[in-house]
mmCIF file of C-alpha atoms in Angstrom:
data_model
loop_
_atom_site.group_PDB
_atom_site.id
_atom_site.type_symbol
_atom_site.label_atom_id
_atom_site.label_comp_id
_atom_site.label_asym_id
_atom_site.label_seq_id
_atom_site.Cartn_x
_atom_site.Cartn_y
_atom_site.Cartn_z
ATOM 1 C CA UNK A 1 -60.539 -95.504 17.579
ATOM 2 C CA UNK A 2 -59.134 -92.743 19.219
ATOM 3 C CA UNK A 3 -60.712 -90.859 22.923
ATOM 4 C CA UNK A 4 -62.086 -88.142 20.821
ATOM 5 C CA UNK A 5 -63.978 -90.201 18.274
ATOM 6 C CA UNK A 6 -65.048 -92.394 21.399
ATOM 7 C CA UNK A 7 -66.686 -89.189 23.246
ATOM 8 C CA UNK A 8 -68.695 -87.974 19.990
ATOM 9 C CA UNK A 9 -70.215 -91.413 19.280
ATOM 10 C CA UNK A 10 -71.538 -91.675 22.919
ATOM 11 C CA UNK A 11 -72.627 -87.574 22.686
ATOM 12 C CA UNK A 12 -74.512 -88.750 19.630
ATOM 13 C CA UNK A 13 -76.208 -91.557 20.886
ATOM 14 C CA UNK A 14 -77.308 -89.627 24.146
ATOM 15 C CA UNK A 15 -78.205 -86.845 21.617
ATOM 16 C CA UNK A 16 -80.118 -89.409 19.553
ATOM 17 C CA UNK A 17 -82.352 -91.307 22.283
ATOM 18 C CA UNK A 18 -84.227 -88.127 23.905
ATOM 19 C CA UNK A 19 -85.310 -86.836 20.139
ATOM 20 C CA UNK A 20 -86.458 -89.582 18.575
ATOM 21 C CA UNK A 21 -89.201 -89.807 22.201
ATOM 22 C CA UNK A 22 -89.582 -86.165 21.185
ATOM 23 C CA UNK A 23 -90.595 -86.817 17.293
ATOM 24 C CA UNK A 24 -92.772 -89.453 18.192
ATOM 25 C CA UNK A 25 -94.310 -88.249 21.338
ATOM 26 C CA UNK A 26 -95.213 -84.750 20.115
ATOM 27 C CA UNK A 27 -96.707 -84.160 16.175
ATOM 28 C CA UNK A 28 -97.930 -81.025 16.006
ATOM 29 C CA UNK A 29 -97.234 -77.904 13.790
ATOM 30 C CA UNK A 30 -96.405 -74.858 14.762
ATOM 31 C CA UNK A 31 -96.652 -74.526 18.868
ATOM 32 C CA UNK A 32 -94.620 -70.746 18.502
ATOM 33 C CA UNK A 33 -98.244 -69.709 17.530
ATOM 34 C CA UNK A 34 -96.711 -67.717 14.288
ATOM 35 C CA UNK A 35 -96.956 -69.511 10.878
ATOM 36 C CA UNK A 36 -93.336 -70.067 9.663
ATOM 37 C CA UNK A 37 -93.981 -73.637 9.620
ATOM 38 C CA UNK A 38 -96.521 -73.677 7.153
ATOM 39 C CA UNK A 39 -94.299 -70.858 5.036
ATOM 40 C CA UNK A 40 -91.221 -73.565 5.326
ATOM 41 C CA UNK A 41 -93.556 -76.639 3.889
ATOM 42 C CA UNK A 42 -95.489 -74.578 1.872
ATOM 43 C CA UNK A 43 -92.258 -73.037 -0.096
ATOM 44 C CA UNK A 44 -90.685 -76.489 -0.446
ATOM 45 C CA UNK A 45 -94.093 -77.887 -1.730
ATOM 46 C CA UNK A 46 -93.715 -75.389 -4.746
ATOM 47 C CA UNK A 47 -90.219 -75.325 -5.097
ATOM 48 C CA UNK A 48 -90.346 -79.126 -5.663
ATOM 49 C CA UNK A 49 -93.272 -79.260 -7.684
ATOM 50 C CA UNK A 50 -92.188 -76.819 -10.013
ATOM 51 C CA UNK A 51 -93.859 -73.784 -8.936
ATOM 52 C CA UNK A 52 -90.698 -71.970 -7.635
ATOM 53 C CA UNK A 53 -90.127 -70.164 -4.864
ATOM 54 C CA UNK A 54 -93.112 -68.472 -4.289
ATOM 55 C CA UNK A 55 -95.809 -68.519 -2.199
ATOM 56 C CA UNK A 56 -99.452 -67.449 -3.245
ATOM 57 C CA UNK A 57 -98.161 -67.308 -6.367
ATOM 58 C CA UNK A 58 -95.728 -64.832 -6.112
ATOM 59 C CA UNK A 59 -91.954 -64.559 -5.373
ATOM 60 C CA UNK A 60 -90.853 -65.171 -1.763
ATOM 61 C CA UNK A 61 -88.074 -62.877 -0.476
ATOM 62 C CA UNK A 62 -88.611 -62.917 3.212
ATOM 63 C CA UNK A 63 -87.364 -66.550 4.630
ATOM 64 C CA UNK A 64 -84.169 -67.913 3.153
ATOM 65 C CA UNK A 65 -84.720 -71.352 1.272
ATOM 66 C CA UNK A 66 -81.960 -73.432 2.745
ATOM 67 C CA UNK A 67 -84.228 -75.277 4.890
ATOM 68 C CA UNK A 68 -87.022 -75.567 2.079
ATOM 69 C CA UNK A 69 -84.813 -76.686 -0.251
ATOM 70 C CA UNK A 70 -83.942 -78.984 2.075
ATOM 71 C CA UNK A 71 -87.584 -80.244 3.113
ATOM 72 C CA UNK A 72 -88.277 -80.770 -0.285
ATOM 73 C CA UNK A 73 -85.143 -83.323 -0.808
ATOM 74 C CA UNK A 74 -85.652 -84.874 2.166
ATOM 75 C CA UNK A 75 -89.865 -85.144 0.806
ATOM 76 C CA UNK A 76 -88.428 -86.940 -1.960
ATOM 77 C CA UNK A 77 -87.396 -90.096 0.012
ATOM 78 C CA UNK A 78 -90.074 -90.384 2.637
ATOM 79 C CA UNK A 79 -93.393 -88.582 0.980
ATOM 80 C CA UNK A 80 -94.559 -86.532 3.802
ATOM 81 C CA UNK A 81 -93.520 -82.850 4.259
ATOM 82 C CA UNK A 82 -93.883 -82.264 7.745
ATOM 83 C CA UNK A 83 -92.284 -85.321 8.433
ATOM 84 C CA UNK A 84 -89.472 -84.385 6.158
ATOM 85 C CA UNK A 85 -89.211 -80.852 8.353
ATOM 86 C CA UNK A 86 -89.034 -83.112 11.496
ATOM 87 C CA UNK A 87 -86.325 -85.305 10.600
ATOM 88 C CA UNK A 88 -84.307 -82.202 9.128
ATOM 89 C CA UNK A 89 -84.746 -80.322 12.464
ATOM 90 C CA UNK A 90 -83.836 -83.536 14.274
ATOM 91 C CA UNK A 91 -80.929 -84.561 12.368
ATOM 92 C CA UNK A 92 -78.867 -81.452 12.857
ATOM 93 C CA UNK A 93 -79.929 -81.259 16.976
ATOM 94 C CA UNK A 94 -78.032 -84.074 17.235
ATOM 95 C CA UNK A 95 -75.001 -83.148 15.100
ATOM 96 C CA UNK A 96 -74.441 -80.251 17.101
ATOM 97 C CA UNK A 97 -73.200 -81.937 19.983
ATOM 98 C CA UNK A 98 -70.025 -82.451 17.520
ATOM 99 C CA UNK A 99 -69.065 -78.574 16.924
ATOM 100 C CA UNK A 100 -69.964 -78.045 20.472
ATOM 101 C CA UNK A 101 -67.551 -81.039 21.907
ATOM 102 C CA UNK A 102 -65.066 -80.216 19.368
ATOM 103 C CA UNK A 103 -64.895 -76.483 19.677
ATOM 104 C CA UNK A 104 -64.906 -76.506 23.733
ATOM 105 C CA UNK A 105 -62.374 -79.181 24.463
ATOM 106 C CA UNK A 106 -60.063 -77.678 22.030
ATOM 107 C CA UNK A 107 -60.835 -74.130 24.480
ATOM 108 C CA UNK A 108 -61.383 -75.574 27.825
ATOM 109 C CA UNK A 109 -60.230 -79.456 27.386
ATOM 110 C CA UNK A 110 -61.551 -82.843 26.716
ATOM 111 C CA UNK A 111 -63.603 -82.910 29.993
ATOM 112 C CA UNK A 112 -65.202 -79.305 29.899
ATOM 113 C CA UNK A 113 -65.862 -80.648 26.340
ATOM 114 C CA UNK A 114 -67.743 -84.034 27.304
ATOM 115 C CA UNK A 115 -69.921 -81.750 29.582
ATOM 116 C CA UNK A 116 -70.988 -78.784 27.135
ATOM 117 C CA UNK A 117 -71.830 -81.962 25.031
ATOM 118 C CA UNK A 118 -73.868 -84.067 27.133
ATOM 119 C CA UNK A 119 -76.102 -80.472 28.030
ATOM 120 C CA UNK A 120 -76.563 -79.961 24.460
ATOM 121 C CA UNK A 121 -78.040 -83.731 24.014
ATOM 122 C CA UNK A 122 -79.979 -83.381 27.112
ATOM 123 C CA UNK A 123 -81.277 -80.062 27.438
ATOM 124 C CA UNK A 124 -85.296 -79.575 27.009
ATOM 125 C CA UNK A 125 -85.777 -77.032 24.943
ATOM 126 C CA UNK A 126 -82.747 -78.208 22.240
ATOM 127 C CA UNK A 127 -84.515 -81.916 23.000
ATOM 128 C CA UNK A 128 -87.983 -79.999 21.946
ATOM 129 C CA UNK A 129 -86.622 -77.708 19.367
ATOM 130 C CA UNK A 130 -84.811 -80.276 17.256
ATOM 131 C CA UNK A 131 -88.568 -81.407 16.240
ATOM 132 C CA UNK A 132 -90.145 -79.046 15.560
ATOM 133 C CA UNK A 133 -90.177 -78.097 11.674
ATOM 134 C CA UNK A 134 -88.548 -74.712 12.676
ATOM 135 C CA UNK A 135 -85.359 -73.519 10.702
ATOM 136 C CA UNK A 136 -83.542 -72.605 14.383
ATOM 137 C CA UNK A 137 -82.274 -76.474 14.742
ATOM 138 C CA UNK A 138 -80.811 -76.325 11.353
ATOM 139 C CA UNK A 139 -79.482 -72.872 11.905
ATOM 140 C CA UNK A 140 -78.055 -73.455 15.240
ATOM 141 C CA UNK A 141 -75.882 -76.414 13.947
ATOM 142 C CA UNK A 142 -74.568 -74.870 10.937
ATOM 143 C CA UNK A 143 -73.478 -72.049 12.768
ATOM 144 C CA UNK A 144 -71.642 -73.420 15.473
ATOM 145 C CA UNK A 145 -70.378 -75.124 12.998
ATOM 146 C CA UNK A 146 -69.155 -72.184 11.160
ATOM 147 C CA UNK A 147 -67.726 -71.187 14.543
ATOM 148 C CA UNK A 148 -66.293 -73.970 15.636
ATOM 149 C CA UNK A 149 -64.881 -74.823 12.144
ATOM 150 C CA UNK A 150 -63.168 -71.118 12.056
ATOM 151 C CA UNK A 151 -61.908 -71.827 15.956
ATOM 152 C CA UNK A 152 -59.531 -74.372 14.611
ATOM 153 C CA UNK A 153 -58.367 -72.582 11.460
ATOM 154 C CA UNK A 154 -57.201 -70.159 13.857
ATOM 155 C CA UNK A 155 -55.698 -72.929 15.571
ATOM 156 C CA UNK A 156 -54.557 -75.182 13.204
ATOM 157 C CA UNK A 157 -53.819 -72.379 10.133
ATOM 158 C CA UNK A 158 -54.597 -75.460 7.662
ATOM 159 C CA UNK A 159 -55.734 -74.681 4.554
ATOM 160 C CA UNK A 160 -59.163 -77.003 4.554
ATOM 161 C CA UNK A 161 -61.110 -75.552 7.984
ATOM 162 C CA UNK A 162 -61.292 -71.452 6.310
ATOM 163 C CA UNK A 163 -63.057 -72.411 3.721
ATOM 164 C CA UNK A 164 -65.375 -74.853 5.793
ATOM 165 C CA UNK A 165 -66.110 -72.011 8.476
ATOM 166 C CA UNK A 166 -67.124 -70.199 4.909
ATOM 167 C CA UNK A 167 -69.275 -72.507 3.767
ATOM 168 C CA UNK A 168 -71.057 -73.626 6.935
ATOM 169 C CA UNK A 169 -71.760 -69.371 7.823
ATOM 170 C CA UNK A 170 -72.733 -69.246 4.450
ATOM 171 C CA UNK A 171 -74.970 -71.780 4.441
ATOM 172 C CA UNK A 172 -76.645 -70.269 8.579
ATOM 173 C CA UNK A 173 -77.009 -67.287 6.258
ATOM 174 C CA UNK A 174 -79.136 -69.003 3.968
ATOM 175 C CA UNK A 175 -81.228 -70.646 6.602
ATOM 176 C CA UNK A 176 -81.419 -67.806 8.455
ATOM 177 C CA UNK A 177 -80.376 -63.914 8.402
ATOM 178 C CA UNK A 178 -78.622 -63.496 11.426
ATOM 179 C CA UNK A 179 -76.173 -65.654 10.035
ATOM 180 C CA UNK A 180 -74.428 -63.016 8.453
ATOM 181 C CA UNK A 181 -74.019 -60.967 11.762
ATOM 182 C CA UNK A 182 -71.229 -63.764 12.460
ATOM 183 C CA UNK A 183 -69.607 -63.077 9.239
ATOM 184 C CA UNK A 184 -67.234 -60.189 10.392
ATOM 185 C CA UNK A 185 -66.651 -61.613 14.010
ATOM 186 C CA UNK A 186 -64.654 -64.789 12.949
ATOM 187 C CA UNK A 187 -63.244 -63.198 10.151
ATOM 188 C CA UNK A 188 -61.888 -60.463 12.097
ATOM 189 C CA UNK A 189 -60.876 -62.749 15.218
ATOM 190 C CA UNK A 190 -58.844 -64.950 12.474
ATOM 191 C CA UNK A 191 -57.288 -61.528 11.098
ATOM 192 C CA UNK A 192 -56.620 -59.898 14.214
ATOM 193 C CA UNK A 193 -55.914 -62.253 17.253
ATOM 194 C CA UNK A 194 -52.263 -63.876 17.512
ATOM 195 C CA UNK A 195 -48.826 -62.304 16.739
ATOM 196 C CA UNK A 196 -48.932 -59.127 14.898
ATOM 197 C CA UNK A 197 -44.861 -60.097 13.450
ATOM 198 C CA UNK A 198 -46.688 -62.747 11.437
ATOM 199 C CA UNK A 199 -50.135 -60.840 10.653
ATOM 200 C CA UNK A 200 -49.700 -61.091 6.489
ATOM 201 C CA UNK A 201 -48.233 -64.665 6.380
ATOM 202 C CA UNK A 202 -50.410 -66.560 9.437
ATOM 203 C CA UNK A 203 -53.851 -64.667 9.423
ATOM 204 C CA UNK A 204 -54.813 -62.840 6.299
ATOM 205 C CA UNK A 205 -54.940 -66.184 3.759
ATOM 206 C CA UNK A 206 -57.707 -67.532 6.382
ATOM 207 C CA UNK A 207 -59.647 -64.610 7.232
ATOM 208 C CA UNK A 208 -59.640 -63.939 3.100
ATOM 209 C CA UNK A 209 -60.464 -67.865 2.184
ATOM 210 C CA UNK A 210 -63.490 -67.414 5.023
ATOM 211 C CA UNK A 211 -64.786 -64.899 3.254
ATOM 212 C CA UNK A 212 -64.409 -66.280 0.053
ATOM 213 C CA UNK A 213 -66.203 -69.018 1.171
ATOM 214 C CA UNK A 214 -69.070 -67.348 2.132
ATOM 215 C CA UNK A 215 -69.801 -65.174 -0.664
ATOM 216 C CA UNK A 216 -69.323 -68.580 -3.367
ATOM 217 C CA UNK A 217 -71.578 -70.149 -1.046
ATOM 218 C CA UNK A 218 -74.637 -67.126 -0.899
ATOM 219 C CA UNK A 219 -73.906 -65.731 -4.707
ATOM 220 C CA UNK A 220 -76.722 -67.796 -6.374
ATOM 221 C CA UNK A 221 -78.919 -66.517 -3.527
ATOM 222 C CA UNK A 222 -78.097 -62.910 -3.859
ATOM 223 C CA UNK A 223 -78.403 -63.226 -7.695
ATOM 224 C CA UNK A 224 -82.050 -64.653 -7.848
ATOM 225 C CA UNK A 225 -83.430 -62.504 -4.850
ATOM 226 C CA UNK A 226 -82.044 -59.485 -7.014
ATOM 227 C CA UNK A 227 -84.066 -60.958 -9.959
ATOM 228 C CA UNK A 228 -87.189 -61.714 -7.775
ATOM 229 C CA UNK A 229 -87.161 -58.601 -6.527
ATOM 230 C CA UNK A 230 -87.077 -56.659 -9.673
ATOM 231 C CA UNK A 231 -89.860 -58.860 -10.995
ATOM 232 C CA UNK A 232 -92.279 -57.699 -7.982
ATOM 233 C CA UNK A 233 -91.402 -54.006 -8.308
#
């Protein structure tokens, strides 16, 4: 087992320990006072039971369904939607401590990578956040993701990591809509940053595959909120 692998198997257990005392210490729904939690459980509920997504009966076109959709997969296995929100929120607040380690030591180096790591794990409010049934824990890790992910295509120029910086954006996107605002930064940083001599051959395949990915991986989304909109006008 190499160093690296070594450092994000102790980041995840540190990340691990901390959140599970957070899921079971503090069951509650909803503590930002708003009602987005009951909109995420409440969406999955129908999507899964075969109402679609809608809420009060009609068409819901305001908070992207990644996280539903996931909720309601999750609801399959263990029967209890909150629950299923929790363990979603909590699963990705401790995967993030591997886009975080991976994109900062390849930056800064292996030890400046350990550290931004172990504050990710330990810090309070990412500790808190990551169970709470909130979309921001799932959104957070699939977006450094994204970032970190279209770091190393820049660094690597291998096919593989473009399209996975695609995919993961993509999928922020759907969990949340800032996602998109990334969209043009990496893309651009991939087309513009490096030597100019080799612009066409080195950075336009990623920057083009990125976005690529992105748009395969929102298309369905775009298509049916089209549809769902025209329904409600």
């Amino acid at each position: 087992m190499t160093k690296h692998r070594r450092i994000i198997l102790f980041l995840l257990l540190v990340a691990l320990i901390p959140r599970l005392v957070s899921l079971v210490t503090f069951d509650f729904i909803d503590s930002g006072g708003g009602s987005d939690s009951v909109t995420y459980i409440s969406l999955a509920h129908n999507l899964f039971t075969g109402r679609g997504y809608t809420e009060f009966g009609l068409p819901h076109t305001v908070h992207h369904p990644f996280y539903p959709i996931m909720i309601g997969l999750v609801w399959q296995l263990v029967g209890d939607l909150l629950l299923s929100a929790q363990l979603i929120s909590c699963l990705a607040g401790i995967l993030l401590v591997v886009p975080v380690y991976l994109m900062t030591s390849s930056m800064f180096g292996r030890r400046t990578g350990f550290l931004a790591g172990l504050m990710v794990a330990l810090f309070p409010i990412l500790v808190y956040g990551s169970t709470e049934s909130f979309s921001e824990s799932l959104y957070t890790f699939l977006l450094i993701s994204g970032l970190a992910a279209g770091w190393v295509s820049f660094r690597s120029g291998q096919f593989l990591w473009p399209l996975l910086s695609g995919i993961f954006l993509g999928l922020s996107f759907l969990t949340h809509p800032l996602g998109v605002t990334y969209l043009p930064l990496v893309v651009g940083f991939n087309l513009l940053a490096g030597r100019r001599r080799l612009w066409l051959k080195e950075r336009l395949r990623p920057a083009l595959l990125i976005s690529v990915a992105f748009i395969i991986t929102c298309f369905p989304f775009w298509q049916i909120g089209r549809a769902s909109c025209r329904e409600r006008v």
